[in-house]
Coordinates of C-alpha atoms and ligand atoms in Angstrom, one line a residue:
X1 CA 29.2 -7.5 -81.1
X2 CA 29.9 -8.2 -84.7
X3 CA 33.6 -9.4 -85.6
X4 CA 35.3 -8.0 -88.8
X5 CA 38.6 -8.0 -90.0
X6 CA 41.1 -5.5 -88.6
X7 CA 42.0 -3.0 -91.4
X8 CA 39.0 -3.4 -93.7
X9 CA 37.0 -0.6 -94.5
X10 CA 33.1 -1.4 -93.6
X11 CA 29.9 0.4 -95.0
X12 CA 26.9 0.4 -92.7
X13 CA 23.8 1.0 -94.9
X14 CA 23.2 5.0 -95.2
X15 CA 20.1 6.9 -96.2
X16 CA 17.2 8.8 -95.4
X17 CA 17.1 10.8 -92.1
X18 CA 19.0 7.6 -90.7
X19 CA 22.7 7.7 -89.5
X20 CA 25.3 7.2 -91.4
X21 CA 27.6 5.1 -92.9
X22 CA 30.4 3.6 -90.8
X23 CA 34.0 5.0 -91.9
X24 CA 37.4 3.2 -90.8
X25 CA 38.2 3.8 -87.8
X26 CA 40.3 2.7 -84.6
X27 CA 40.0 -0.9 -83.0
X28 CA 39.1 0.8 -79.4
X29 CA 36.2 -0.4 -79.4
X30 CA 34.4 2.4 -81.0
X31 CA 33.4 -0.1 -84.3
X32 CA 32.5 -3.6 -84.9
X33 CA 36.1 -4.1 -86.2
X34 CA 37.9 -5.6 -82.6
X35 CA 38.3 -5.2 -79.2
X36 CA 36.4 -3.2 -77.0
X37 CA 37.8 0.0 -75.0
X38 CA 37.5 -0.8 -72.0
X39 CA 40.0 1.1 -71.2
X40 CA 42.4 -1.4 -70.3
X41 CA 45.9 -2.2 -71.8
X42 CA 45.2 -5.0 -74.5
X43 CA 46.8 -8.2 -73.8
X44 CA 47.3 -9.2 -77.1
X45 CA 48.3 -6.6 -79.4
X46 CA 46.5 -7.0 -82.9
X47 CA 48.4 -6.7 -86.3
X48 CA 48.5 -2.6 -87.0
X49 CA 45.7 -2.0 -83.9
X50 CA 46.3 0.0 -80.7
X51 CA 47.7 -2.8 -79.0
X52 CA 50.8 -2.3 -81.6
X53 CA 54.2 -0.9 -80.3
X54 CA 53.6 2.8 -79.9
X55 CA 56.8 4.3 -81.9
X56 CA 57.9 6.0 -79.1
X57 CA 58.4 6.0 -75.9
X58 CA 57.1 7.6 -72.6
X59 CA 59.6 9.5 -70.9
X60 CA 57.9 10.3 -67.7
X61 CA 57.4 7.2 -65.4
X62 CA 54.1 7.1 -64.0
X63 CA 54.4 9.8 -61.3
X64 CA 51.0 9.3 -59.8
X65 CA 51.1 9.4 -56.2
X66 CA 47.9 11.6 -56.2
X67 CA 44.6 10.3 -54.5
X68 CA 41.5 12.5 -54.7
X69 CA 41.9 14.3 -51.5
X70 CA 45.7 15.5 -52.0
X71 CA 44.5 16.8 -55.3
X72 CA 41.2 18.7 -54.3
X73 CA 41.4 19.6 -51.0
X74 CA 45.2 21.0 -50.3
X75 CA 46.9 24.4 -50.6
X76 CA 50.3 24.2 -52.1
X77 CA 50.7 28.0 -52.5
X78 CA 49.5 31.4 -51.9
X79 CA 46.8 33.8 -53.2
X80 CA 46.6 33.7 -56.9
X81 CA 48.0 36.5 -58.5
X82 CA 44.5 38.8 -59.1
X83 CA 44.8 41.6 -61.3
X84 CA 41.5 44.3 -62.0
X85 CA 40.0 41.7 -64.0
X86 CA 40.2 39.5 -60.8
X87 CA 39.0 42.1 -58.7
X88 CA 35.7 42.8 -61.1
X89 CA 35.3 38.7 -60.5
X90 CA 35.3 39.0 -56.9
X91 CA 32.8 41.9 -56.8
X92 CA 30.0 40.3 -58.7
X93 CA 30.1 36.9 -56.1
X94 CA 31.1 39.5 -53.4
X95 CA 27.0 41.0 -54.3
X96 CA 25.7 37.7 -54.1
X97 CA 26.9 37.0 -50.5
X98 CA 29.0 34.0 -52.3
X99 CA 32.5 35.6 -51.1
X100 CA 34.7 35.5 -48.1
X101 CA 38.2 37.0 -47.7
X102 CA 40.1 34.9 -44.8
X103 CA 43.2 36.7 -44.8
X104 CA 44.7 36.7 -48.0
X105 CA 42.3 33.9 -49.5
X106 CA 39.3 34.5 -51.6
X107 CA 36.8 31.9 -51.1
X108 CA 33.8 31.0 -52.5
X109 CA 31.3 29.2 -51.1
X110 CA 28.1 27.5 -53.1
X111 CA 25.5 24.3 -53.1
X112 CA 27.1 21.3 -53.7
X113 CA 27.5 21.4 -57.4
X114 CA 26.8 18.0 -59.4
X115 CA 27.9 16.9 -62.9
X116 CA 25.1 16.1 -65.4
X117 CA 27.8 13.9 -67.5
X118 CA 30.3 11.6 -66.6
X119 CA 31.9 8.1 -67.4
X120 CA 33.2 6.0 -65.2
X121 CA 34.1 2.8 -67.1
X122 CA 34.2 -0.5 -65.4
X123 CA 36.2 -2.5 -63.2
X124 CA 39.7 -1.3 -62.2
X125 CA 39.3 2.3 -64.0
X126 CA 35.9 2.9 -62.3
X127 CA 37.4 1.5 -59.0
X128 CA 40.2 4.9 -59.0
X129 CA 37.8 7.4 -61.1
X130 CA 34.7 7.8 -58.9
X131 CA 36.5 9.1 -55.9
X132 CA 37.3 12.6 -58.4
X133 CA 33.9 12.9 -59.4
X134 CA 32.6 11.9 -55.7
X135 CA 34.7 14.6 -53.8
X136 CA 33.5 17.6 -55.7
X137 CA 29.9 16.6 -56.7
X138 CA 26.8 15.7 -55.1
X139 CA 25.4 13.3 -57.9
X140 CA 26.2 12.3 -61.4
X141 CA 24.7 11.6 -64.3
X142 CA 26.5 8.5 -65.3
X143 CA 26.7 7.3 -68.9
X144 CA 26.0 4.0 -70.2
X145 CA 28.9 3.4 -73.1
X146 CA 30.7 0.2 -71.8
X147 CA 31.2 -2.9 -73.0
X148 CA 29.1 -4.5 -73.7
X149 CA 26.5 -1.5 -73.2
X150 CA 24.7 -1.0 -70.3
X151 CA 21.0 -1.1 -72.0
X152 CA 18.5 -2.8 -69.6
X153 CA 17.3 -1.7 -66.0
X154 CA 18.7 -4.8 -64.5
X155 CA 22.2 -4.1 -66.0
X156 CA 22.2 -0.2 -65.4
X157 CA 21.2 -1.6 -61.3
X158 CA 23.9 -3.9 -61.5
X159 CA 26.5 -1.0 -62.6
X160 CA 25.2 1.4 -59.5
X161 CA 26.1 -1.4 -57.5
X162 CA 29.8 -1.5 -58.5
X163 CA 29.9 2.3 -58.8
X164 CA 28.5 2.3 -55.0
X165 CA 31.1 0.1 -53.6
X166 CA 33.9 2.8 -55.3
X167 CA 32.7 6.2 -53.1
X168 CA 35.3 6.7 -50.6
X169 CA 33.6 5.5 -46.9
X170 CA 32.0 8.9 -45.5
X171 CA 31.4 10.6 -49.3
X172 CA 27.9 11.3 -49.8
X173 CA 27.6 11.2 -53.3
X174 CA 24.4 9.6 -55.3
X175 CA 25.3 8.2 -59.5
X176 CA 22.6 8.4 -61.6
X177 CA 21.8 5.5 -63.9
X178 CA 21.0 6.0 -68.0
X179 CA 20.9 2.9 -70.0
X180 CA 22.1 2.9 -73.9
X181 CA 19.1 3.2 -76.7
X182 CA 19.8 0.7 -79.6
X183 CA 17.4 -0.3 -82.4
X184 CA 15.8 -3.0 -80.3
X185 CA 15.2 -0.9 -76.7
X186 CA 12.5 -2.4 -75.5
X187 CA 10.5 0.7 -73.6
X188 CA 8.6 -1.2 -70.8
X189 CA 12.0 -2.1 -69.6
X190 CA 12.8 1.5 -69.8
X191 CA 10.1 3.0 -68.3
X192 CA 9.6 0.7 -65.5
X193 CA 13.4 1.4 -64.6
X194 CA 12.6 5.2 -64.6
X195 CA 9.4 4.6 -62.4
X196 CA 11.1 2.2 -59.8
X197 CA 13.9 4.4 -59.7
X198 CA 16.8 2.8 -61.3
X199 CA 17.2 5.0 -64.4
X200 CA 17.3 8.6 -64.2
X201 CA 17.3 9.0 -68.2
X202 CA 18.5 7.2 -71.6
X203 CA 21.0 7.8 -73.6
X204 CA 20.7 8.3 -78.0
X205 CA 24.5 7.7 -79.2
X206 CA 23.8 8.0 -83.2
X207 CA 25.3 4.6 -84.5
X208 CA 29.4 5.3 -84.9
X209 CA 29.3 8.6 -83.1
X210 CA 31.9 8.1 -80.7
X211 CA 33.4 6.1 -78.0
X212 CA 31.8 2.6 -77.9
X213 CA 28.8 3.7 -80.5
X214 CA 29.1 0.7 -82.6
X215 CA 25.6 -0.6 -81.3
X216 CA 23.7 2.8 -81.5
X217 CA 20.5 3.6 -82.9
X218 CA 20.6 3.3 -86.7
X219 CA 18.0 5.7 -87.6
X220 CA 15.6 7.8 -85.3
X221 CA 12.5 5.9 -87.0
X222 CA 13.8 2.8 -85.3
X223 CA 13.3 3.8 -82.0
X224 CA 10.0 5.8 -82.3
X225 CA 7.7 4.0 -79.8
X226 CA 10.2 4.5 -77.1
X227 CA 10.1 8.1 -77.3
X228 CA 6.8 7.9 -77.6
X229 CA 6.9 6.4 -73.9
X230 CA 9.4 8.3 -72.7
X231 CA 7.6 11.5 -73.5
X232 CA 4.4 10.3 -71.9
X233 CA 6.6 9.8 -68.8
X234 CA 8.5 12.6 -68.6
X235 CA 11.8 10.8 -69.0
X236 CA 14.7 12.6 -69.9
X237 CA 16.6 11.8 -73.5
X238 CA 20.1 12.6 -73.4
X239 CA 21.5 13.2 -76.5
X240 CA 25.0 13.0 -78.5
X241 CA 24.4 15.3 -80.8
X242 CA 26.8 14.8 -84.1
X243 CA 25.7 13.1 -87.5
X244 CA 29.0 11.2 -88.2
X245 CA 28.6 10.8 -92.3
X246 CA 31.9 10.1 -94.4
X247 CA 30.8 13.3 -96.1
X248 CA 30.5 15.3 -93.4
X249 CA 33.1 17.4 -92.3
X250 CA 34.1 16.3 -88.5
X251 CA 34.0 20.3 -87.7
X252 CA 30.0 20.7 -88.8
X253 CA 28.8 17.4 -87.6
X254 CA 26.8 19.0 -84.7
X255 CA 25.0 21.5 -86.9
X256 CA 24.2 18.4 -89.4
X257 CA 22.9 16.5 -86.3
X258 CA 20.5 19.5 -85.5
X259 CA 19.2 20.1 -88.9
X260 CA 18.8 16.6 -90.1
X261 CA 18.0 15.1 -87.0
X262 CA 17.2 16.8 -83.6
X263 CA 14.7 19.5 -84.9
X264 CA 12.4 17.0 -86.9
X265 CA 12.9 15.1 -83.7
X266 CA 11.4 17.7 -81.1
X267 CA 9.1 18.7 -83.8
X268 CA 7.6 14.9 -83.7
X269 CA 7.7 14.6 -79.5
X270 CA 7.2 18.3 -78.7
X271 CA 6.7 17.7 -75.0
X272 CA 10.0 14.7 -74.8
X273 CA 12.6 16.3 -72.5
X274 CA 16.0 16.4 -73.9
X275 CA 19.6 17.1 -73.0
X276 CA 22.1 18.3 -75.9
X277 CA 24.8 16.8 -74.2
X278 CA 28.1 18.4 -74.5
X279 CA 27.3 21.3 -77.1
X280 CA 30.3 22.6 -79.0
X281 CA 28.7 25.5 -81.3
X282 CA 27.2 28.5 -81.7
X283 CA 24.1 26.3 -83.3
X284 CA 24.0 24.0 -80.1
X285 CA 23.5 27.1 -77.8
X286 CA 20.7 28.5 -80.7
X287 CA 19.4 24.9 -80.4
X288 CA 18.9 24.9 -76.8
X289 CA 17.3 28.6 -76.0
X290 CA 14.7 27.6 -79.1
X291 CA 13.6 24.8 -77.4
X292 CA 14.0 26.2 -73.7
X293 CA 11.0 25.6 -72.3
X294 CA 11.6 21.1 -72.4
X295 CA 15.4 21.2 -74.0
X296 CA 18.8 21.4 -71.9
X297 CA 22.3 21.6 -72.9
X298 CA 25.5 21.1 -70.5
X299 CA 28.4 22.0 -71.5
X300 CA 32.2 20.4 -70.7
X301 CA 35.4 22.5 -69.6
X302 CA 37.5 21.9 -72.4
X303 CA 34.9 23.4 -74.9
X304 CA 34.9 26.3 -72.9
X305 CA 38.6 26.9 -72.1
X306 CA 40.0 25.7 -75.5
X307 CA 39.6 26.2 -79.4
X308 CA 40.6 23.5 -82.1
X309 CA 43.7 25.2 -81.8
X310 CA 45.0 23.5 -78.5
X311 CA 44.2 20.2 -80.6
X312 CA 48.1 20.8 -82.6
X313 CA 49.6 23.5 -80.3
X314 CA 53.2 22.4 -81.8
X315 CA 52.5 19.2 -82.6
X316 CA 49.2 16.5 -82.7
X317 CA 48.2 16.7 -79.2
X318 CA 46.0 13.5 -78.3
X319 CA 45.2 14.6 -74.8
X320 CA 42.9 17.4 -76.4
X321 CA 41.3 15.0 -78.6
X322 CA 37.6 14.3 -77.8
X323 CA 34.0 14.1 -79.2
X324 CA 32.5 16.8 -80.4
X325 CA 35.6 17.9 -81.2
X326 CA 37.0 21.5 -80.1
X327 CA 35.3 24.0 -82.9
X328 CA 36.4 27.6 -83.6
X329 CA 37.0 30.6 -81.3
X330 CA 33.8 31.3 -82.2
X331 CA 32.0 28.9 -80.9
X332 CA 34.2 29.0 -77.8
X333 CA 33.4 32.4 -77.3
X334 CA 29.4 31.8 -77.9
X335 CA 29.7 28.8 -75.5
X336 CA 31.4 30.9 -72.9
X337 CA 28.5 33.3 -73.2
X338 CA 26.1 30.8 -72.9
X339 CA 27.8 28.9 -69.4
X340 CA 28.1 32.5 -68.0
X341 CA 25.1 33.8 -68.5
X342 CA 22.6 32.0 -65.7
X343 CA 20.1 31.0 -67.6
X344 CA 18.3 27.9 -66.6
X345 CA 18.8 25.2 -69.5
X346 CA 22.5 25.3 -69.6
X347 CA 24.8 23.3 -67.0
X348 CA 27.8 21.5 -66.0
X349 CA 28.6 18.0 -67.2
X350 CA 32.6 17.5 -67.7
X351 CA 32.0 14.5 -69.9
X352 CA 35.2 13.2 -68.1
X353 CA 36.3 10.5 -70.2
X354 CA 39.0 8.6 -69.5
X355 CA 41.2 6.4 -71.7
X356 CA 44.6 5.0 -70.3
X357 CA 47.4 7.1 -71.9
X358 CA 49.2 4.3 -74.2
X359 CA 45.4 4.3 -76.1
X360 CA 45.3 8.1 -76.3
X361 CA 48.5 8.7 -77.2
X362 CA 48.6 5.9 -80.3
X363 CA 48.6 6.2 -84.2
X364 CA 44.6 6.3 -83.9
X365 CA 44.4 7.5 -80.6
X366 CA 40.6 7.2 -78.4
X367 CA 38.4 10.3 -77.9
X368 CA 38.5 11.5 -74.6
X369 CA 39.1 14.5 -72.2
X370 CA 39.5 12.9 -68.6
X371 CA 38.9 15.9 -66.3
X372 CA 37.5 14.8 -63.5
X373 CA 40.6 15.2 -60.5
X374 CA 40.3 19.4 -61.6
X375 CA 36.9 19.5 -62.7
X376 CA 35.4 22.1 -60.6
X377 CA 38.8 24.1 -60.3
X378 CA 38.4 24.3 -64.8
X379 CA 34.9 25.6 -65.1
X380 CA 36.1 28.3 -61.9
X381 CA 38.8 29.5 -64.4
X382 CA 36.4 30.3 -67.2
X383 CA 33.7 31.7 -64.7
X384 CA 36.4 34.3 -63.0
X385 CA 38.2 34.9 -66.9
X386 CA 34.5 36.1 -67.3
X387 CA 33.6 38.1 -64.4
X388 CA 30.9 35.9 -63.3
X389 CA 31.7 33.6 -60.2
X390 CA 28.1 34.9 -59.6
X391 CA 26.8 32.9 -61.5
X392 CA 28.9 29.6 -61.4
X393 CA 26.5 28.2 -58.6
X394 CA 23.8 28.3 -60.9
X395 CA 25.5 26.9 -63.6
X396 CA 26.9 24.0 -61.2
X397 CA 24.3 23.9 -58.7
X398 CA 20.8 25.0 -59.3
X399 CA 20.5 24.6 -63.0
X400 CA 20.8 20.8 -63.5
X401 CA 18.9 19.9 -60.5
X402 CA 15.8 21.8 -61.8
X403 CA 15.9 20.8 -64.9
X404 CA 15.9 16.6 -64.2
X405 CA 13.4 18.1 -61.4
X406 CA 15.4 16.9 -58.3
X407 CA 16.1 19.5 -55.5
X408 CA 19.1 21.7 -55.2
X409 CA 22.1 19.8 -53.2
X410 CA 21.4 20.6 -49.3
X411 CA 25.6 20.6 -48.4
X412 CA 27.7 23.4 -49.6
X413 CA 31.2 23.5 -50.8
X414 CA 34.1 26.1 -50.7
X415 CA 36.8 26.8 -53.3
X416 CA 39.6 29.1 -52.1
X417 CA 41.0 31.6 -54.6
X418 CA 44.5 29.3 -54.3
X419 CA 46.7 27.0 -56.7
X420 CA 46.4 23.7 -56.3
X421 CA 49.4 21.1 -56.1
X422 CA 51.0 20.1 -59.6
X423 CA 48.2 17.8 -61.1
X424 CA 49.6 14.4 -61.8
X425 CA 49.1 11.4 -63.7
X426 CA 46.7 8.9 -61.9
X427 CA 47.5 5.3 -61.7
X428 CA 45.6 2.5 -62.2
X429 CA 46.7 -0.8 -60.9
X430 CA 47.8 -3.3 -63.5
X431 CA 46.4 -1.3 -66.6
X432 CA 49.0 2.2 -66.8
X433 CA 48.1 5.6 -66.4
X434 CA 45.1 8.5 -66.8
X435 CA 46.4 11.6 -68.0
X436 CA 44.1 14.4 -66.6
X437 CA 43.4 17.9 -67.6
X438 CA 45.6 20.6 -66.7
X439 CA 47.9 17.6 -66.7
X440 CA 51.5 18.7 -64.9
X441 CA 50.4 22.3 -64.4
X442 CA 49.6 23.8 -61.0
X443 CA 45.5 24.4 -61.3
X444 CA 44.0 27.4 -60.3
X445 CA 41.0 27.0 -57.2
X446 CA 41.4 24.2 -54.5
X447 CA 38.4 22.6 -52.7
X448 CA 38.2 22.9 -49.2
X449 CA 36.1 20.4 -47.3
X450 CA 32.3 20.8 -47.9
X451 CA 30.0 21.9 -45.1
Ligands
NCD501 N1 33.6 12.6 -75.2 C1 34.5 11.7 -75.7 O1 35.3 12.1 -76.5 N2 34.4 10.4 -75.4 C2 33.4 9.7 -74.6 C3 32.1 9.5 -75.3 C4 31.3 10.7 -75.6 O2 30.8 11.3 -74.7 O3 31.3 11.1 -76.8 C5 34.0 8.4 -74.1 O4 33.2 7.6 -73.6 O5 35.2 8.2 -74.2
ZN502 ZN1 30.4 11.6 -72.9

């Protein structure tokens, strides 16, 4: 990794159909400028970085006495309250042979779902973060943005080792390894490691996108050959799709990525299977059913339960800040739509992204939504808002699966129609605190054991 001087402003070389310019930014890692997010606590704070002071200070102490199991798979309370909306919800799943009533609990019972986007980080984070994403899913698409990057097979074999030895004993639960495309990917490396196995896909982060970018691909012309190969082989691309240009407004960056970028892209590998990872607009969704027949999108629970509202809901609120950023109603609404609507190329991935809370909640605070302890229990919120629990085991289930061409999960799960205990801060040994979604609120669905 390059050094530069904390503070200064850096210009990576811009032009063409190639990404961007750098802009300033934090010292989380996410630039050449400093230390990488690793998501630990710095040691040594750097003049006017995130290691700084915070100005204020935190007023809970860390509360976290929650492990995986006391968050997913108890019942702290009754029925949730169900009004006719709730009762529509229940009627549809009800058709589909999806629904039990055991006395006053609603339950729903589906395929193991899995998540087709997570991040686990490294070392002590990854040691208490995979239990979350273990307990409720069945596999996981795990992305490669660490530091340094995971971007060979050998290191992408080495990280599924560390992420093995972190599933709770008796958890059946299977990660599946991407490696990180930079300029200098060599693709015989990559497509041995999908043909023996190892990698299930690779990962495009546009240089200076987001979290730990700094080593991206500079421009789509630089990595030609190796979707050349991965095309011939049928491996997936995963894609963050936003063109982050000074002069681009941080709202329309996904729709600048698609013009500029993706559609000459599919045009020039029309048979390359792709992911949009994490789509955010009314354009992403468009995107996607254009290209159904070899493009997938999934889609994350705080895109589909929030607009760029919750973002300063009284005041800057750093917990809600990730990338793509939250967009418009709109696009909420089209997303929604889109989630709920069973067709094959959209499904989940949470993008859980965790950053301890003294980085998040910092004068340039990291990108992030960490969702994983309530993953499941959000997306059921949107599905039953909508009236389609029907179709939330495609979503979770049976979508993703086909579309990497793996089988369905054989195990189911059930969710009962029941609020979960209060969800808590998570501690992390020696480094602080993860602040999850739905953070200090009781959460709606608990997971009962699978079966
Ligand atoms: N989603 C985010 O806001 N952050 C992710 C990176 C990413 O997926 O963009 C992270 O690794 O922190
Ligand atoms: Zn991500």
């Amino acid at each position: 990794m390059a050094t530069g001087r904390p503070g200064r402003r850096r210009r990576a070389p811009s032009g063409g159909s190639g990404y961007p310019r750098a802009f300033p930014r934090c010292r989380h890692g996410r630039s050449e400028d400093g230390p990488a997010n690793t998501g630990a606590r710095p040691r040594s704070p750097l003049p006017g970085s995130c290691g700084a002071a915070l100005p204020w200070r935190h007023s809970r102490r860390s509360t976290c006495r929650s492990t995986p199991a006391a968050v997913l798979t108890a019942s702290a309370a009754g029925p949730a309250d169900r009004d006719g909306q709730g009762a529509r919800d229940w009627t549809s799943a009800r058709s589909m042979g999806l629904f039990r009533r055991m006395g006053d609990v609603a339950s729903l019972t589906i395929r193991r779902p899995d998540d087709w986007h997570v991040h686990f980080r490294d070392g002590a984070v990854l040691k208490e973060v995979v239990p979350f994403t273990a307990r409720q899913f069945g596999r996981a698409i795990v992305m490669p943005n660490l530091t340094p990057p995971v971007v060979t097979t050998a290191m992408a074999a080495a990280y599924r080792e560390r992420i093995r030895a972190a599933i709770p004993a008796g958890v059946d639960f299977t990660p599946l390894m991407t490696v990180y495309l930079t300029d200098g990917t060599d693709p015989k490396d990559l497509i041995a490691g999908h043909s023996d196995g190892v990698l299930t896909a690779a990962k495009l982060y546009p240089a200076h996108a987001t979290t730990n970018s700094a080593h991206g691909v500079s421009e789509i012309a630089r990595i030609e050959q190796v979707l050349a190969a991965m095309e011939e082989a049928g491996m997936p691309l995963l894609v963050h799709g936003e063109l982050p240009r000074e002069h681009i407004d941080i709202f329309d960056r996904e729709r600048a990525f698609i013009d500029a970028v993706l559609e000459p892209m599919l045009a020039k590998f029309p048979r390359l299977k792709v992911v949009m990872e994490h789509i955010t607009t009314a354009e992403g969704v468009a995107l996607v059913r254009r290209h159904r027949s070899h493009v997938g999108g999934t889609i994350t629970p705080q895109h589909l339960l929030y607009n760029r509202n919750a973002l300063f809901q009284g005041g800057v609120r750093p917990h809600m800040y990730c990338l793509p950023i939250l967009k418009r109603e709109q696009h909420r609404l089209a997303l929604r739509q889109a989630a709920t609507s069973g067709e094959a190329n959209f499904f989940l991935g949470t993008d859980t992204a965790p950053h301890m809370r003294h980085l998040k909640e910092n004068a340039c605070g990291c990108a992030g939504v960490f969702s994983a302890p309530v993953a499941l229990q959000a997306y059921l919120k949107v599905f039953a808002e909508e009236g389609a629990l029907d179709k939330f085991e495609a979503f979770a289930s049976l979508n993703g699966p086909a579309f990497y061409g793996l089988k369905p999960n054989e195990a189911r799960i059930t969710i009962t129609d029941t609020l979960s205990p209060t969800c808590e801060a998570v501690n992390i040994p020696g480094e602080g605190e993860l602040i999850p979604l739905f953070h200090g609120e009781q959460v709606p669905w608990s997971q009962i054991e699978s079966a």
